[in-house]
Amino acid sequence: MTDDLQPAPIATDAPLADAATLRAAGRTPAVPFRVALGGRSELVTTRLLRVLPGRRVVGDSLLDGRRVLAKLFIDKDSARRAERERRGIAALAAAGIPTPALIAAAALPGGGHLLTTEFLDGATTLLEHWRPLADRLPGDADACALLVPAFRLLGQLHRAGLAHDDLHFGNFLLHDGHLYVIDGDAVTSATAPLAAKPAARDLAMLIAQLPRTWDGALAPLLAAYRDGGAQSLDDAVLARALRHERAWRLRDYLAKTGRDCTLFRVQRSLHRFEAVVRTEADTLAPLLADPDHWVETGHPLKRGNTCTVSLVELGERRFVIKRYNLKHFGHALSRAWRPTRAWHSWREGHRLALFGIPTPTPLALIEERWGPLRARAWLVTEYCGGPDMLTQLRADEEPAPAEAASLKTLFATLYRERISHGDLKATNLLWDGNKALLIDLDAVRQHATIGGFHRAWRRDCARFLRNWPADSPLHRWLAAMLPGRP
């Protein structure tokens, strides 16, 4: 819904579909398709926007020639889900909260339900605008200007006694200078103004979309929330809700990295496991089909006994593919029952990204399997062409302001989240021109206990500092900068 594509011409010869055929189509219903409604009314879906297999299909559609956003609820609970969506939209509209207007609701042939709303042509999600700003320093003026209206709008919801159970940046739309809330299915009504506990949960849900480095820069966003008419929340209540939300979000996201879902395409067989960021699946298809070929023909970055790393080009893009080798039968046997190092790096890369810790984005994972046993594995990530920190930093001077700020933020975040690297040499930090990126995540770990973390953290700090002479200005600056050191 968020681009400027025009709908396809009305396809009067498009195949008819009903709830049963859409359920059977799984994640890839063929478009265009037609749905016959009551009387002579007809819906033609020309473009898919989101598909929850067997549950819901959302599409750019034409209802009797009028462009609409159509939600087709196709599971056994379709009546309840459609009614909850309808009630949520009505509650938002009654409270004066901008949301796309409801146009029509109808039963679907084959046991489902349809709900259509106005199509906001050219609308973009808040998430699309946030992504280019996500790496800015906490409290950045442009980022705050973007986020403040969303927090103000949440305050208006709470003033009206409304809660939203799925608050993320993708559920806010920008259109013609106005901000809209969508997903009425997640809206519930209560006594106005909303009580502190559900209000804190909603506010924590929205704050949790930001890197934790923003925790000290939330004042203008909280002020905007209050400007929307919401009551002030006790700091302890909000902090507790934020801890709970972040823990849930981490568990949920890491679980998604290993199963087929909207974000990731996962395929399993007796001899192979493959996970890929869904939006990259088509681009990476040649590489996934024959990873060894790309490893051997790519530009070598590392040729070791335990791993082989190559830089490869697909079209105009560059990727790094890392193959984790098995040296001999004993090595293979010792690794067979454990998650591969590629699996570990895949999950930890996504963990770091969720915490706002820069690392080349992990894009795909492949494992050779023999039933429950694991063998070789491959990891594909984005490529960062910048120098490593051993090259970028000079021992005889302190870092430049940009490098200094990035390193402070990186190490402060690692320390706060109790994350150790395991091999923190300077060559495992890259500089992309704006920020330091952490690589080689084979031994990265988030610790459950303070004591275990502090022991690992001291080893990390010592390893990092050994890259430069102890009496050098850079070493002294780093030693003073690293958190948690005596």
CSV table of C-alpha atoms in Angstrom, one decimal:
chain,number,residue,atom,x,y,z
A,1,MET,CA,0.0,0.0,0.0
A,2,THR,CA,2.9,2.3,0.5
A,3,ASP,CA,4.1,2.9,-3.1
A,4,ASP,CA,2.9,4.8,-6.0
A,5,LEU,CA,2.2,1.8,-8.3
A,6,GLN,CA,-1.1,2.1,-10.1
A,7,PRO,CA,-3.6,-0.8,-9.9
A,8,ALA,CA,-3.7,-3.1,-12.9
A,9,PRO,CA,-6.6,-2.7,-15.3
A,10,ILE,CA,-9.7,-4.5,-14.1
A,11,ALA,CA,-9.1,-8.1,-15.0
A,12,THR,CA,-12.6,-9.3,-15.9
A,13,ASP,CA,-11.1,-12.7,-17.0
A,14,ALA,CA,-9.1,-13.2,-13.8
A,15,PRO,CA,-9.9,-16.5,-12.1
A,16,LEU,CA,-12.5,-16.6,-9.3
A,17,ALA,CA,-11.3,-17.3,-5.8
A,18,ASP,CA,-12.9,-18.0,-2.5
A,19,ALA,CA,-11.7,-18.5,1.0
A,20,ALA,CA,-10.9,-22.1,0.4
A,21,THR,CA,-8.8,-21.5,-2.7
A,22,LEU,CA,-6.9,-18.7,-0.9
A,23,ARG,CA,-6.2,-20.9,2.0
A,24,ALA,CA,-4.9,-23.6,-0.3
A,25,ALA,CA,-2.6,-21.1,-2.1
A,26,GLY,CA,-0.5,-20.6,1.0
A,27,ARG,CA,1.9,-17.6,0.9
A,28,THR,CA,1.6,-17.0,-2.9
A,29,PRO,CA,-1.9,-16.6,-4.2
A,30,ALA,CA,-1.8,-15.8,-7.9
A,31,VAL,CA,-2.9,-12.3,-8.8
A,32,PRO,CA,-5.0,-10.9,-10.2
A,33,PHE,CA,-8.0,-12.9,-8.8
A,34,ARG,CA,-11.7,-12.1,-8.5
A,35,VAL,CA,-14.1,-12.7,-5.6
A,36,ALA,CA,-17.8,-12.7,-6.2
A,37,LEU,CA,-19.7,-10.9,-3.5
A,38,GLY,CA,-23.4,-10.6,-2.8
A,39,GLY,CA,-25.6,-9.4,-5.7
A,40,ARG,CA,-23.5,-8.2,-8.7
A,41,SER,CA,-20.7,-6.9,-6.6
A,42,GLU,CA,-17.2,-8.1,-7.2
A,43,LEU,CA,-13.7,-7.6,-5.8
A,44,VAL,CA,-10.6,-7.8,-8.0
A,45,THR,CA,-7.3,-8.0,-6.1
A,46,THR,CA,-4.5,-6.8,-8.4
A,47,ARG,CA,-1.5,-6.7,-6.0
A,48,LEU,CA,-0.6,-8.5,-2.8
A,49,LEU,CA,0.5,-6.4,0.1
A,50,ARG,CA,0.7,-9.0,2.9
A,51,VAL,CA,-0.2,-12.6,3.2
A,52,LEU,CA,-0.5,-14.6,6.4
A,53,PRO,CA,-0.8,-18.1,5.0
A,54,GLY,CA,-4.2,-19.7,5.7
A,55,ARG,CA,-5.3,-16.7,7.8
A,56,ARG,CA,-5.4,-13.4,5.9
A,57,VAL,CA,-4.7,-11.9,2.5
A,58,VAL,CA,-4.2,-8.1,2.2
A,59,GLY,CA,-4.2,-6.6,-1.2
A,60,ASP,CA,-4.5,-3.5,-3.4
A,61,SER,CA,-7.9,-4.1,-4.9
A,62,LEU,CA,-10.8,-2.8,-6.9
A,63,LEU,CA,-14.3,-3.0,-5.4
A,64,ASP,CA,-16.8,-2.5,-8.2
A,65,GLY,CA,-14.2,-0.3,-9.9
A,66,ARG,CA,-13.2,1.7,-6.8
A,67,ARG,CA,-9.6,1.3,-5.5
A,68,VAL,CA,-9.6,0.0,-2.0
A,69,LEU,CA,-7.4,-1.8,0.5
A,70,ALA,CA,-9.0,-5.3,1.0
A,71,LYS,CA,-8.4,-7.6,3.9
A,72,LEU,CA,-9.7,-11.1,3.2
A,73,PHE,CA,-10.0,-13.1,6.4
A,74,ILE,CA,-10.0,-16.8,5.4
A,75,ASP,CA,-9.5,-18.9,8.5
A,76,LYS,CA,-12.1,-20.6,10.7
A,77,ASP,CA,-12.1,-17.5,13.0
A,78,SER,CA,-12.7,-15.1,10.1
A,79,ALA,CA,-16.0,-13.8,11.4
A,80,ARG,CA,-14.4,-12.9,14.8
A,81,ARG,CA,-11.3,-11.4,13.3
A,82,ALA,CA,-13.2,-9.3,10.8
A,83,GLU,CA,-15.6,-8.0,13.4
A,84,ARG,CA,-12.7,-7.1,15.7
A,85,GLU,CA,-11.1,-5.2,12.8
A,86,ARG,CA,-14.4,-3.4,12.1
A,87,ARG,CA,-14.9,-2.4,15.8
A,88,GLY,CA,-11.3,-1.1,16.0
A,89,ILE,CA,-11.7,1.1,13.0
A,90,ALA,CA,-15.0,2.4,14.3
A,91,ALA,CA,-13.4,3.2,17.7
A,92,LEU,CA,-10.5,5.1,16.1
A,93,ALA,CA,-12.8,7.1,13.9
A,94,ALA,CA,-15.2,7.9,16.8
A,95,ALA,CA,-12.2,9.2,18.8
A,96,GLY,CA,-11.0,11.4,16.0
A,97,ILE,CA,-7.9,9.3,15.4
A,98,PRO,CA,-6.8,9.5,11.7
A,99,THR,CA,-7.3,6.0,10.1
A,100,PRO,CA,-8.3,4.9,6.6
A,101,ALA,CA,-12.1,5.0,6.4
A,102,LEU,CA,-14.1,1.7,6.4
A,103,ILE,CA,-15.9,1.2,3.0
A,104,ALA,CA,-17.5,-2.1,3.1
A,105,ALA,CA,-17.7,-5.5,4.9
A,106,ALA,CA,-19.0,-8.7,3.4
A,107,ALA,CA,-19.0,-12.5,3.7
A,108,LEU,CA,-16.7,-14.4,1.3
A,109,PRO,CA,-17.7,-17.5,-0.6
A,110,GLY,CA,-16.2,-20.6,0.9
A,111,GLY,CA,-16.4,-19.4,4.5
A,112,GLY,CA,-14.5,-16.2,5.0
A,113,HIS,CA,-15.0,-12.5,5.5
A,114,LEU,CA,-13.9,-9.3,3.6
A,115,LEU,CA,-13.3,-5.8,5.0
A,116,THR,CA,-12.3,-2.9,2.7
A,117,THR,CA,-11.0,0.5,3.6
A,118,GLU,CA,-10.0,3.5,1.6
A,119,PHE,CA,-6.7,3.2,-0.3
A,120,LEU,CA,-4.2,6.0,0.7
A,121,ASP,CA,-2.4,6.3,-2.7
A,122,GLY,CA,1.2,7.2,-2.2
A,123,ALA,CA,1.2,6.5,1.6
A,124,THR,CA,4.4,5.4,3.2
A,125,THR,CA,5.0,3.8,6.6
A,126,LEU,CA,6.8,5.4,9.4
A,127,LEU,CA,9.2,2.5,9.3
A,128,GLU,CA,10.3,3.4,5.7
A,129,HIS,CA,11.2,6.9,6.9
A,130,TRP,CA,12.8,5.6,10.1
A,131,ARG,CA,15.3,3.1,8.5
A,132,PRO,CA,17.5,5.8,6.9
A,133,LEU,CA,17.7,7.6,10.3
A,134,ALA,CA,18.1,4.5,12.5
A,135,ASP,CA,21.9,4.9,12.7
A,136,ARG,CA,21.8,8.5,13.7
A,137,LEU,CA,22.9,9.5,17.2
A,138,PRO,CA,20.2,9.3,19.9
A,139,GLY,CA,18.1,12.4,19.9
A,140,ASP,CA,19.0,13.4,16.4
A,141,ALA,CA,16.8,16.3,15.3
A,142,ASP,CA,15.6,14.8,12.1
A,143,ALA,CA,14.8,11.5,13.8
A,144,CYS,CA,12.9,13.2,16.6
A,145,ALA,CA,10.9,15.3,14.1
A,146,LEU,CA,9.8,12.1,12.5
A,147,LEU,CA,9.0,10.2,15.7
A,148,VAL,CA,7.3,13.0,17.7
A,149,PRO,CA,4.0,12.9,15.8
A,150,ALA,CA,3.7,9.1,16.4
A,151,PHE,CA,4.1,9.5,20.1
A,152,ARG,CA,1.7,12.4,20.2
A,153,LEU,CA,-0.9,10.3,18.3
A,154,LEU,CA,-0.4,7.5,20.9
A,155,GLY,CA,-1.2,10.0,23.6
A,156,GLN,CA,-4.4,10.9,21.8
A,157,LEU,CA,-5.3,7.2,21.7
A,158,HIS,CA,-4.8,6.8,25.4
A,159,ARG,CA,-6.7,10.0,26.2
A,160,ALA,CA,-9.7,8.4,24.3
A,161,GLY,CA,-9.4,5.1,26.3
A,162,LEU,CA,-8.0,3.1,23.3
A,163,ALA,CA,-5.1,0.6,23.4
A,164,HIS,CA,-3.2,-0.8,20.5
A,165,ASP,CA,-1.8,-4.3,20.9
A,166,ASP,CA,0.6,-4.2,17.9
A,167,LEU,CA,2.4,-0.9,18.0
A,168,HIS,CA,5.3,-0.7,15.6
A,169,PHE,CA,6.4,1.8,13.0
A,170,GLY,CA,4.8,-0.2,10.2
A,171,ASN,CA,1.4,0.5,11.6
A,172,PHE,CA,1.7,4.3,11.2
A,173,LEU,CA,1.1,5.7,7.7
A,174,LEU,CA,2.2,9.1,6.4
A,175,HIS,CA,-0.1,10.5,3.7
A,176,ASP,CA,-0.4,14.1,2.4
A,177,GLY,CA,1.3,15.4,5.6
A,178,HIS,CA,-0.9,13.5,8.0
A,179,LEU,CA,-0.1,10.5,10.2
A,180,TYR,CA,-2.6,7.6,10.3
A,181,VAL,CA,-2.9,4.6,12.7
A,182,ILE,CA,-3.8,1.3,11.0
A,183,ASP,CA,-4.6,-2.2,12.0
A,184,GLY,CA,-7.9,-1.9,13.8
A,185,ASP,CA,-7.7,-5.6,14.7
A,186,ALA,CA,-5.3,-4.6,17.4
A,187,VAL,CA,-7.4,-1.8,18.9
A,188,THR,CA,-9.3,-2.3,22.1
A,189,SER,CA,-11.5,0.1,24.0
A,190,ALA,CA,-11.5,0.8,27.8
A,191,THR,CA,-12.4,3.6,30.2
A,192,ALA,CA,-11.0,6.9,29.2
A,193,PRO,CA,-8.3,7.9,29.9
A,194,LEU,CA,-6.5,4.6,29.5
A,195,ALA,CA,-5.3,3.1,32.8
A,196,ALA,CA,-1.6,3.3,33.7
A,197,LYS,CA,-0.7,-0.4,33.1
A,198,PRO,CA,-2.0,-0.8,29.6
A,199,ALA,CA,-0.8,2.7,28.7
A,200,ALA,CA,2.7,1.8,29.9
A,201,ARG,CA,2.6,-1.4,27.9
A,202,ASP,CA,1.6,0.5,24.7
A,203,LEU,CA,4.2,3.2,25.2
A,204,ALA,CA,6.9,0.6,26.0
A,205,MET,CA,6.0,-1.2,22.8
A,206,LEU,CA,6.6,1.9,20.8
A,207,ILE,CA,9.8,2.8,22.6
A,208,ALA,CA,11.1,-0.7,22.0
A,209,GLN,CA,11.2,-0.1,18.3
A,210,LEU,CA,14.1,2.2,19.0
A,211,PRO,CA,17.7,1.2,19.7
A,212,ARG,CA,18.4,1.1,23.4
A,213,THR,CA,20.9,3.8,22.9
A,214,TRP,CA,17.9,6.1,22.8
A,215,ASP,CA,17.1,5.5,26.4
A,216,GLY,CA,18.8,8.7,27.5
A,217,ALA,CA,17.2,10.7,24.7
A,218,LEU,CA,13.5,10.0,25.2
A,219,ALA,CA,12.4,13.3,26.8
A,220,PRO,CA,11.0,14.9,23.6
A,221,LEU,CA,9.1,11.8,22.7
A,222,LEU,CA,7.6,11.4,26.2
A,223,ALA,CA,6.7,15.1,26.1
A,224,ALA,CA,4.9,14.6,22.8
A,225,TYR,CA,3.0,11.6,24.3
A,226,ARG,CA,1.8,13.9,27.1
A,227,ASP,CA,1.0,16.6,24.6
A,228,GLY,CA,-1.4,14.2,23.0
A,229,GLY,CA,-3.4,14.3,26.2
A,230,ALA,CA,-2.2,11.2,27.9
A,231,GLN,CA,-1.5,11.1,31.7
A,232,SER,CA,2.0,11.1,33.0
A,233,LEU,CA,3.3,7.6,33.8
A,234,ASP,CA,5.4,6.6,36.8
A,235,ASP,CA,9.0,6.1,35.7
A,236,ALA,CA,9.2,2.7,37.5
A,237,VAL,CA,6.0,1.5,35.9
A,238,LEU,CA,7.2,2.4,32.4
A,239,ALA,CA,10.7,1.0,33.0
A,240,ARG,CA,9.2,-2.3,34.1
A,241,ALA,CA,6.9,-2.4,31.0
A,242,LEU,CA,9.9,-1.6,28.8
A,243,ARG,CA,12.0,-4.5,30.3
A,244,HIS,CA,9.1,-6.9,29.7
A,245,GLU,CA,8.5,-5.7,26.2
A,246,ARG,CA,12.1,-5.9,25.1
A,247,ALA,CA,12.5,-9.3,26.5
A,248,TRP,CA,9.4,-10.6,24.7
A,249,ARG,CA,10.5,-8.8,21.5
A,250,LEU,CA,13.9,-10.4,21.6
A,251,ARG,CA,12.5,-13.9,22.2
A,252,ASP,CA,10.0,-13.5,19.4
A,253,TYR,CA,12.4,-12.1,16.9
A,254,LEU,CA,15.1,-14.7,17.5
A,255,ALA,CA,12.5,-17.5,17.2
A,256,LYS,CA,11.4,-16.1,13.8
A,257,THR,CA,15.0,-16.4,12.4
A,258,GLY,CA,14.6,-20.1,12.5
A,259,ARG,CA,11.1,-20.6,11.1
A,260,ASP,CA,9.2,-19.6,8.0
A,261,CYS,CA,7.4,-16.3,8.5
A,262,THR,CA,6.9,-12.9,6.9
A,263,LEU,CA,10.5,-11.8,7.6
A,264,PHE,CA,12.3,-15.1,6.8
A,265,ARG,CA,11.9,-17.9,4.3
A,266,VAL,CA,12.9,-21.2,5.9
A,267,GLN,CA,13.1,-24.5,4.0
A,268,ARG,CA,14.0,-27.8,5.6
A,269,SER,CA,14.7,-31.3,4.3
A,270,LEU,CA,16.5,-34.4,5.5
A,271,HIS,CA,19.8,-33.1,4.2
A,272,ARG,CA,19.5,-29.3,4.2
A,273,PHE,CA,18.3,-26.4,6.2
A,274,GLU,CA,18.1,-22.9,4.6
A,275,ALA,CA,17.0,-19.6,6.1
A,276,VAL,CA,17.0,-16.4,4.1
A,277,VAL,CA,15.7,-12.9,4.7
A,278,ARG,CA,12.5,-13.1,2.6
A,279,THR,CA,13.1,-9.8,0.7
A,280,GLU,CA,16.5,-11.1,-0.4
A,281,ALA,CA,15.5,-14.6,-1.5
A,282,ASP,CA,15.2,-13.8,-5.2
A,283,THR,CA,18.5,-11.9,-5.3
A,284,LEU,CA,20.4,-14.6,-3.5
A,285,ALA,CA,18.8,-17.5,-5.3
A,286,PRO,CA,21.9,-18.3,-7.5
A,287,LEU,CA,24.1,-18.2,-4.5
A,288,LEU,CA,21.9,-20.4,-2.4
A,289,ALA,CA,21.6,-23.0,-5.2
A,290,ASP,CA,25.4,-23.6,-5.2
A,291,PRO,CA,27.2,-21.9,-2.4
A,292,ASP,CA,30.4,-23.8,-2.9
A,293,HIS,CA,30.7,-22.5,-6.4
A,294,TRP,CA,30.5,-18.9,-5.2
A,295,VAL,CA,33.0,-19.6,-2.3
A,296,GLU,CA,35.5,-21.0,-4.7
A,297,THR,CA,35.1,-18.5,-7.6
A,298,GLY,CA,34.7,-15.4,-5.4
A,299,HIS,CA,37.5,-13.0,-4.3
A,300,PRO,CA,39.2,-14.8,-1.4
A,301,LEU,CA,39.1,-12.9,1.9
A,302,LYS,CA,40.2,-15.8,4.1
A,303,ARG,CA,41.4,-19.3,3.4
A,304,GLY,CA,41.6,-21.3,6.6
A,305,ASN,CA,41.2,-24.9,7.7
A,306,THR,CA,38.0,-24.1,9.7
A,307,CYS,CA,36.5,-21.4,7.5
A,308,THR,CA,36.7,-20.0,4.0
A,309,VAL,CA,35.5,-16.5,3.3
A,310,SER,CA,34.9,-15.0,-0.1
A,311,LEU,CA,33.6,-11.7,-1.5
A,312,VAL,CA,31.0,-12.3,-4.3
A,313,GLU,CA,29.1,-10.1,-6.7
A,314,LEU,CA,25.5,-10.6,-7.7
A,315,GLY,CA,24.4,-8.0,-10.2
A,316,GLU,CA,25.5,-4.6,-8.7
A,317,ARG,CA,25.6,-5.9,-5.1
A,318,ARG,CA,28.4,-7.4,-3.1
A,319,PHE,CA,28.1,-10.1,-0.4
A,320,VAL,CA,30.3,-12.0,1.9
A,321,ILE,CA,29.9,-15.8,2.0
A,322,LYS,CA,31.6,-17.7,4.8
A,323,ARG,CA,31.8,-21.5,4.7
A,324,TYR,CA,32.5,-23.3,7.9
A,325,ASN,CA,34.6,-26.3,7.0
A,326,LEU,CA,35.1,-29.7,8.8
A,327,LYS,CA,38.8,-30.5,9.0
A,328,HIS,CA,38.6,-34.2,9.5
A,329,PHE,CA,36.2,-37.0,10.7
A,330,GLY,CA,36.8,-36.3,14.4
A,331,HIS,CA,36.1,-32.6,13.9
A,332,ALA,CA,32.9,-33.5,12.0
A,333,LEU,CA,31.8,-35.9,14.7
A,334,SER,CA,32.4,-33.3,17.5
A,335,ARG,CA,30.4,-30.7,15.7
A,336,ALA,CA,27.5,-32.9,14.5
A,337,TRP,CA,25.3,-32.6,17.5
A,338,ARG,CA,25.8,-28.9,18.1
A,339,PRO,CA,24.3,-25.9,16.3
A,340,THR,CA,26.8,-24.9,13.7
A,341,ARG,CA,28.9,-21.8,14.0
A,342,ALA,CA,27.0,-20.4,11.1
A,343,TRP,CA,23.8,-20.9,12.9
A,344,HIS,CA,25.2,-19.1,16.0
A,345,SER,CA,26.5,-16.2,13.9
A,346,TRP,CA,23.1,-15.9,12.1
A,347,ARG,CA,21.2,-15.6,15.3
A,348,GLU,CA,23.7,-13.4,17.1
A,349,GLY,CA,23.9,-11.1,14.0
A,350,HIS,CA,20.1,-10.6,14.3
A,351,ARG,CA,20.4,-10.1,18.0
A,352,LEU,CA,22.9,-7.4,17.6
A,353,ALA,CA,20.8,-5.7,15.0
A,354,LEU,CA,17.8,-5.7,17.3
A,355,PHE,CA,20.0,-3.9,19.9
A,356,GLY,CA,21.2,-1.3,17.4
A,357,ILE,CA,24.7,-2.7,17.4
A,358,PRO,CA,26.2,-2.3,13.9
A,359,THR,CA,27.1,-5.5,12.2
A,360,PRO,CA,26.9,-6.5,8.5
A,361,THR,CA,23.3,-7.7,8.0
A,362,PRO,CA,23.1,-11.5,8.1
A,363,LEU,CA,21.1,-12.4,4.9
A,364,ALA,CA,21.1,-16.2,4.6
A,365,LEU,CA,22.1,-19.4,6.4
A,366,ILE,CA,22.6,-22.9,4.9
A,367,GLU,CA,23.4,-26.1,6.8
A,368,GLU,CA,24.2,-29.5,5.5
A,369,ARG,CA,22.2,-32.0,7.6
A,370,TRP,CA,21.8,-35.7,8.0
A,371,GLY,CA,18.6,-35.9,9.9
A,372,PRO,CA,19.4,-34.4,13.3
A,373,LEU,CA,23.2,-34.3,12.6
A,374,ARG,CA,24.8,-31.1,11.2
A,375,ALA,CA,27.8,-30.9,8.9
A,376,ARG,CA,29.2,-28.0,6.9
A,377,ALA,CA,27.4,-24.6,6.9
A,378,TRP,CA,27.4,-21.3,5.0
A,379,LEU,CA,26.6,-17.8,6.1
A,380,VAL,CA,25.9,-14.9,3.7
A,381,THR,CA,26.1,-11.3,5.0
A,382,GLU,CA,26.2,-7.8,3.5
A,383,TYR,CA,29.6,-6.6,2.5
A,384,CYS,CA,31.4,-3.7,4.2
A,385,GLY,CA,34.3,-2.4,2.2
A,386,GLY,CA,35.8,-0.2,4.9
A,387,PRO,CA,39.1,-0.7,6.7
A,388,ASP,CA,39.4,-2.5,10.0
A,389,MET,CA,40.1,-0.6,13.1
A,390,LEU,CA,43.7,-1.7,13.3
A,391,THR,CA,44.2,0.2,10.0
A,392,GLN,CA,41.7,3.1,10.7
A,393,LEU,CA,43.1,4.1,14.1
A,394,ARG,CA,46.5,5.6,14.8
A,395,ALA,CA,48.3,4.6,18.0
A,396,ASP,CA,49.9,8.0,18.3
A,397,GLU,CA,46.7,9.9,18.6
A,398,GLU,CA,43.2,9.7,19.9
A,399,PRO,CA,40.3,8.8,17.6
A,400,ALA,CA,38.7,11.5,15.5
A,401,PRO,CA,35.3,12.6,16.8
A,402,ALA,CA,33.2,10.3,14.5
A,403,GLU,CA,35.2,7.2,15.4
A,404,ALA,CA,35.3,8.2,19.1
A,405,ALA,CA,31.5,8.6,19.3
A,406,SER,CA,30.8,5.4,17.4
A,407,LEU,CA,33.2,3.4,19.6
A,408,LYS,CA,31.7,4.8,22.8
A,409,THR,CA,28.2,3.9,21.7
A,410,LEU,CA,29.2,0.5,20.6
A,411,PHE,CA,31.0,-0.5,23.7
A,412,ALA,CA,28.4,1.1,26.0
A,413,THR,CA,25.7,-0.9,24.3
A,414,LEU,CA,27.6,-4.2,24.5
A,415,TYR,CA,28.3,-3.6,28.2
A,416,ARG,CA,24.7,-2.6,29.0
A,417,GLU,CA,23.3,-5.7,27.2
A,418,ARG,CA,25.9,-8.0,28.7
A,419,ILE,CA,27.2,-9.1,25.4
A,420,SER,CA,30.8,-10.4,24.9
A,421,HIS,CA,32.5,-11.0,21.6
A,422,GLY,CA,35.0,-13.7,22.4
A,423,ASP,CA,37.7,-12.5,20.0
A,424,LEU,CA,37.7,-8.8,20.1
A,425,LYS,CA,40.8,-8.0,18.1
A,426,ALA,CA,40.9,-4.7,16.2
A,427,THR,CA,40.5,-6.5,12.8
A,428,ASN,CA,37.1,-7.7,13.9
A,429,LEU,CA,35.8,-4.1,13.9
A,430,LEU,CA,35.3,-2.4,10.5
A,431,TRP,CA,34.8,1.3,9.8
A,432,ASP,CA,32.3,2.0,7.1
A,433,GLY,CA,32.9,5.8,7.0
A,434,ASN,CA,30.2,6.5,9.6
A,435,LYS,CA,30.3,3.8,12.3
A,436,ALA,CA,32.2,0.8,13.6
A,437,LEU,CA,30.8,-2.6,12.7
A,438,LEU,CA,31.4,-5.8,14.6
A,439,ILE,CA,32.2,-8.9,12.6
A,440,ASP,CA,33.2,-12.5,13.2
A,441,LEU,CA,30.3,-13.3,15.6
A,442,ASP,CA,31.1,-17.0,16.1
A,443,ALA,CA,31.7,-16.6,19.8
A,444,VAL,CA,29.4,-13.7,20.6
A,445,ARG,CA,27.3,-14.4,23.7
A,446,GLN,CA,24.6,-12.5,25.7
A,447,HIS,CA,25.2,-13.5,29.3
A,448,ALA,CA,22.5,-14.4,31.8
A,449,THR,CA,24.6,-13.6,34.9
A,450,ILE,CA,26.6,-10.6,35.9
A,451,GLY,CA,29.6,-12.6,37.1
A,452,GLY,CA,30.0,-14.6,33.8
A,453,PHE,CA,29.6,-11.5,31.8
A,454,HIS,CA,32.2,-9.5,33.7
A,455,ARG,CA,34.8,-12.3,33.3
A,456,ALA,CA,34.2,-12.5,29.5
A,457,TRP,CA,34.1,-8.7,29.3
A,458,ARG,CA,37.5,-8.3,30.9
A,459,ARG,CA,39.0,-10.7,28.4
A,460,ASP,CA,37.4,-8.8,25.5
A,461,CYS,CA,38.8,-5.5,26.8
A,462,ALA,CA,42.2,-6.9,27.3
A,463,ARG,CA,42.2,-8.5,23.8
A,464,PHE,CA,41.1,-5.2,22.2
A,465,LEU,CA,43.7,-3.1,24.0
A,466,ARG,CA,46.6,-5.5,23.1
A,467,ASN,CA,46.3,-4.2,19.5
A,468,TRP,CA,48.2,-1.0,20.5
A,469,PRO,CA,51.2,-0.2,22.7
A,470,ALA,CA,50.2,0.4,26.4
A,471,ASP,CA,51.9,3.8,26.5
A,472,SER,CA,50.3,5.1,23.3
A,473,PRO,CA,47.7,7.9,23.4
A,474,LEU,CA,45.2,5.7,21.6
A,475,HIS,CA,45.6,2.9,24.2
A,476,ARG,CA,45.2,5.3,27.1
A,477,TRP,CA,42.0,6.8,25.5
A,478,LEU,CA,40.5,3.4,24.8
A,479,ALA,CA,41.3,2.2,28.3
A,480,ALA,CA,39.5,5.2,29.8
A,481,MET,CA,36.6,4.8,27.4
A,482,LEU,CA,35.8,1.1,27.9
A,483,PRO,CA,33.0,0.7,30.4
A,484,GLY,CA,33.3,-1.7,33.4
A,485,ARG,CA,37.1,-1.4,33.7
A,486,PRO,CA,38.6,-0.5,37.1
